[in-house]
Amino acid sequence: MTDTSFPAGDLLKGKRGLIMGVANKNSIAWGIAQQLAAQGAELAFSYQEALEKRVRGLAESIGQDFLIPADVTNDDEMEACFKTLQARWGTIDFLVHAIAFAGKDELQGSFTHNTTRLGFQRAMDISAFSFVDAAKRASAIMPSKENGGGAMVCLTYLGSERVVPNYNVMGVAKAALEASTRYIARDLGPEGIRVNAISAGPMRTLAMAGISGGKTLMKTGKDWSMLKEDTTMEGVAGAALYLLSDLGKSCTGEVLHVDAGFHAVGVPDISEDE
Ligand code: NAD
């Protein structure tokens, strides 16, 4: 059964892909998964061990049963994950990377004073390098260009381009993720594999709860946006559908902002009487 707010169709009929990063029903990866499934895709889910029960329940609710444990910091698990995919499906057509992590202490106050060597390395490893690693492994089992190639998306945030209070080391990791997206896109372009990033506005998820002042980020994300509304899961999932299906045919190396226009605002509204 698929959530009715995600339009159904057959844009991804016959396509198979890996979703990395479902933690619960609020996860961006889960919104994207529902949209892709509603368009006919067959999905595999990789997850952090402790989350198996929850991820299994969600996957089964949309008729999917292919789950693979994979902590992105563990080379053996990553190797096994893509081997398992290849053994069952042979090839995959798309990859969704919706994974990030930084310690709570590093997501508050002064970036300069609160960022430790270990915290920096961990944020970069989990939030940026893991996409490079997953892209390398996924591209090895994607069809040739003549047979349709493939597509990948990762999730990023405006804190990579602008200073966002408390986002700190995660902003630096997202800048690395976006740059990696462009380099991967160039490497894999000749193989017919498109690689893009979605820069989503603030959304109420577990990851967001870890950022100090998340409520203010949510409120300004809406109040200062052009649309005067929160970023919706439907909007982000729709962008993923565009980028991962043939609708996104000529699009690669792109960071697509899906944030109700917030990223393009220079100065928030000024009232007439000022
Ligand atoms: P979430 O907490 O639901 O998802 C984060 C996921 O990362 C979880 O599934 C978690 O298991 C996974 N993860 C963390 N460390 C891992 C590891 N070592 N190995 C494997 N998986 C690991 O939160 P979300 O907001 O859905 O985050 C998904 C992506 O979207 C992240 O890249 C996040 O930075 C990005 N994003 C979120 C927002 C937002 O406002 N929520 C905005 C823009 C971008």
XYZ file of C-alpha atoms and ligand atoms in Angstrom:
318
model
C 0.000 0.000 0.000
C 1.398 3.372 -1.001
C 0.764 6.772 0.555
C -1.833 8.503 -1.623
C -0.072 11.869 -1.473
C 2.596 10.501 -3.817
C 1.324 10.403 -7.409
C 1.153 6.916 -8.896
C 2.292 5.975 -12.392
C 4.833 3.871 -14.219
C 7.775 6.245 -14.681
C 10.027 3.731 -12.890
C 8.364 0.518 -13.957
C 10.989 -2.229 -14.287
C 13.607 -0.146 -12.451
C 15.379 -1.210 -9.275
C 17.327 0.802 -6.784
C 18.886 1.095 -3.349
C 17.549 3.497 -0.723
C 20.128 4.378 1.951
C 18.995 6.286 5.033
C 15.545 5.299 6.245
C 15.387 5.626 10.046
C 11.653 6.169 10.568
C 8.473 7.388 8.883
C 9.701 11.002 8.928
C 12.959 10.242 7.111
C 13.443 11.994 3.779
C 14.599 8.635 2.395
C 11.228 7.165 3.324
C 9.293 9.919 1.542
C 11.421 9.358 -1.557
C 10.990 5.584 -1.283
C 7.205 5.904 -1.216
C 7.229 8.145 -4.289
C 9.547 5.856 -6.258
C 7.502 2.782 -5.321
C 4.296 4.577 -6.379
C 5.898 4.954 -9.820
C 6.603 1.238 -10.097
C 10.168 0.927 -8.758
C 11.391 -2.120 -6.888
C 13.414 -1.075 -3.848
C 16.137 -2.368 -1.566
C 16.807 -0.640 1.756
C 20.144 -0.440 3.543
C 19.970 0.431 7.225
C 21.908 0.735 10.466
C 21.572 -2.552 12.379
C 19.581 -1.157 15.328
C 16.895 0.168 12.983
C 16.049 -3.122 11.281
C 12.626 -3.663 12.828
C 11.374 -0.196 11.992
C 12.766 -0.197 8.452
C 11.341 -3.679 7.790
C 7.870 -2.574 8.880
C 7.989 0.473 6.599
C 9.355 -1.463 3.621
C 6.683 -4.128 3.971
C 3.968 -1.463 4.051
C 4.824 -0.699 0.393
C 5.308 -4.328 -0.600
C 9.130 -4.395 -0.443
C 11.147 -7.023 1.425
C 14.764 -6.492 0.359
C 16.712 -5.198 3.383
C 20.476 -5.111 3.783
C 22.389 -3.955 6.880
C 25.077 -1.400 6.016
C 26.811 1.027 8.309
C 28.604 3.324 5.859
C 31.718 3.478 8.064
C 32.162 -0.281 7.775
C 33.912 -1.382 4.556
C 32.944 -5.032 5.007
C 29.263 -4.187 5.372
C 29.363 -1.866 2.348
C 31.083 -4.556 0.290
C 28.526 -7.155 1.401
C 25.624 -4.785 0.714
C 26.467 -4.293 -2.957
C 27.388 -7.977 -3.387
C 23.955 -8.906 -2.015
C 22.276 -6.473 -4.417
C 24.200 -7.908 -7.348
C 23.460 -11.496 -6.326
C 19.698 -10.911 -6.208
C 19.185 -8.372 -9.008
C 22.331 -8.404 -11.157
C 22.119 -4.659 -11.737
C 20.578 -1.601 -10.093
C 19.241 1.451 -11.913
C 19.408 4.060 -9.157
C 20.842 4.983 -5.774
C 19.399 7.300 -3.109
C 21.850 8.521 -0.459
C 20.118 10.250 2.471
C 22.698 9.824 5.223
C 24.416 12.332 7.476
C 25.851 12.478 10.968
C 27.659 14.894 13.264
C 27.955 14.809 17.044
C 25.468 16.922 19.019
C 28.304 18.907 20.637
C 29.458 19.978 17.205
C 26.037 21.141 16.069
C 25.924 24.142 18.370
C 27.755 27.343 19.193
C 31.088 28.224 17.667
C 32.230 26.215 14.660
C 35.783 27.381 15.242
C 35.897 26.353 18.897
C 33.634 23.298 18.967
C 34.930 21.322 15.999
C 37.342 18.568 17.021
C 39.586 16.598 14.677
C 37.597 13.450 15.358
C 34.246 15.207 14.943
C 35.364 16.740 11.657
C 36.593 13.394 10.343
C 33.425 11.589 11.429
C 31.078 14.158 9.863
C 33.051 14.088 6.607
C 33.294 10.306 6.559
C 29.610 9.570 7.202
C 28.063 12.558 5.418
C 30.345 13.041 2.388
C 32.808 10.200 1.770
C 30.032 7.608 2.121
C 28.442 8.987 -1.054
C 31.721 8.681 -2.962
C 32.071 5.094 -1.719
C 28.445 4.156 -2.451
C 28.622 5.788 -5.893
C 31.720 3.764 -6.768
C 30.090 0.521 -5.690
C 26.690 1.304 -7.243
C 28.130 2.383 -10.600
C 29.897 -0.983 -10.874
C 26.509 -2.734 -10.978
C 24.560 -0.236 -13.082
C 23.644 -1.091 -16.675
C 25.896 0.136 -19.496
C 25.020 3.395 -21.237
C 23.543 1.421 -24.161
C 21.305 -0.390 -21.693
C 20.010 2.731 -19.965
C 22.813 3.690 -17.562
C 21.733 4.816 -14.110
C 21.073 7.722 -11.766
C 22.018 8.754 -8.222
C 20.877 11.425 -5.801
C 22.121 12.606 -2.429
C 20.578 15.035 0.047
C 22.199 18.306 1.011
C 21.334 21.592 2.717
C 21.975 25.316 2.217
C 24.422 25.321 5.156
C 27.001 24.241 2.561
C 26.767 27.572 0.706
C 25.856 30.022 3.479
C 26.538 30.216 7.171
C 23.644 28.722 9.140
C 23.924 29.025 12.935
C 24.759 25.713 14.648
C 24.925 23.738 11.379
C 28.704 24.153 11.628
C 30.726 21.062 10.680
C 27.741 19.633 8.857
C 27.795 22.655 6.532
C 31.415 21.891 5.709
C 30.566 18.227 5.115
C 27.652 19.217 2.852
C 29.989 21.467 0.828
C 32.230 18.420 0.358
C 29.201 16.313 -0.572
C 28.096 18.804 -3.233
C 31.589 19.087 -4.702
C 31.834 15.278 -4.667
C 28.528 15.130 -6.539
C 30.011 17.203 -9.373
C 33.229 15.182 -9.553
C 31.356 11.867 -9.490
C 28.968 13.202 -12.152
C 31.886 13.968 -14.448
C 33.536 10.592 -13.903
C 30.349 8.619 -14.472
C 28.792 10.801 -17.170
C 30.423 8.908 -20.065
C 28.911 5.697 -18.610
C 25.426 7.206 -18.846
C 25.106 7.618 -15.092
C 23.632 10.905 -13.859
C 24.549 12.196 -10.393
C 22.718 15.029 -8.641
C 22.030 16.493 -5.209
C 18.772 17.797 -3.756
C 19.201 20.740 -1.393
C 16.117 20.425 0.784
C 14.723 23.093 3.097
C 14.397 22.282 6.810
C 12.161 19.288 7.566
C 11.161 17.688 10.867
C 13.289 14.531 11.008
C 15.582 12.803 13.501
C 18.631 14.429 11.884
C 17.036 17.872 12.229
C 16.300 17.203 15.918
C 20.061 16.903 16.504
C 20.698 20.502 15.408
C 20.572 23.101 18.142
C 17.931 25.742 17.325
C 16.197 23.483 14.803
C 12.814 25.094 15.593
C 14.117 28.511 14.515
C 15.532 26.993 11.338
C 12.096 25.541 10.581
C 10.313 28.833 11.309
C 12.637 31.069 9.282
C 12.710 28.425 6.537
C 9.004 29.036 6.140
C 8.618 32.731 7.025
C 11.457 33.940 4.762
C 10.719 31.592 1.894
C 9.198 32.844 -1.342
C 6.276 30.451 -1.073
C 5.716 31.228 2.625
C 5.449 27.553 3.394
C 7.445 24.654 4.784
C 9.370 22.422 2.423
C 7.141 19.407 1.788
C 8.056 15.737 1.580
C 6.037 15.578 -1.648
C 8.216 18.319 -3.154
C 11.483 16.630 -2.199
C 10.279 13.193 -3.268
C 8.992 14.651 -6.554
C 12.417 16.150 -7.233
C 14.008 12.752 -6.573
C 11.554 11.145 -8.993
C 12.484 13.723 -11.642
C 16.214 13.208 -11.141
C 16.070 9.408 -10.996
C 13.659 8.823 -13.886
C 13.995 9.631 -17.571
C 12.254 12.949 -16.856
C 15.657 14.150 -15.659
C 17.446 12.880 -18.766
C 19.891 15.717 -19.460
C 20.396 16.774 -15.861
C 23.614 15.859 -14.042
C 26.154 17.483 -11.714
C 23.345 19.673 -10.367
C 22.336 20.815 -6.885
C 18.586 21.284 -7.098
C 17.129 23.481 -4.351
C 13.775 22.286 -3.071
C 13.161 24.762 -0.261
C 10.180 26.936 -1.219
C 12.618 29.451 -2.741
C 14.448 30.223 0.517
C 17.935 29.868 -1.003
C 17.414 32.741 -3.449
C 16.174 35.319 -0.924
C 18.713 38.040 -0.124
C 16.735 40.056 2.419
C 13.564 38.879 4.161
C 10.381 40.949 3.803
C 10.449 44.585 4.865
C 7.162 46.065 6.048
C 5.953 49.206 4.199
C 6.088 51.486 7.240
C 9.777 50.940 7.959
P 17.054 10.902 9.309
O 17.623 10.955 10.668
O 15.711 10.331 9.143
O 18.055 10.171 8.296
C 19.453 10.136 8.502
C 19.881 8.736 8.204
O 21.312 8.622 8.253
C 19.320 7.696 9.201
O 18.594 6.714 8.514
C 20.561 7.097 9.824
O 20.409 5.711 10.102
C 21.564 7.312 8.693
N 22.943 7.170 9.157
C 23.635 7.953 10.032
N 24.857 7.441 10.244
C 24.953 6.310 9.481
C 25.946 5.334 9.273
N 27.136 5.388 9.914
N 25.694 4.298 8.415
C 24.508 4.215 7.777
N 23.503 5.112 7.941
C 23.731 6.145 8.783
O 17.080 12.432 8.815
P 16.816 13.089 7.388
O 16.576 14.532 7.684
O 15.832 12.317 6.622
O 18.254 13.010 6.710
C 18.467 12.462 5.417
C 19.408 13.342 4.620
O 18.739 14.553 4.296
C 20.684 13.742 5.349
O 21.754 13.750 4.418
C 20.380 15.142 5.797
O 21.540 15.916 6.024
C 19.610 15.622 4.593
N 18.823 16.848 4.779
C 17.947 16.949 5.793
C 17.219 18.130 5.950
C 16.248 18.291 7.084
O 15.857 19.423 7.370
N 15.799 17.247 7.727
C 17.384 19.194 5.042
C 18.298 19.038 4.000
C 19.019 17.863 3.865
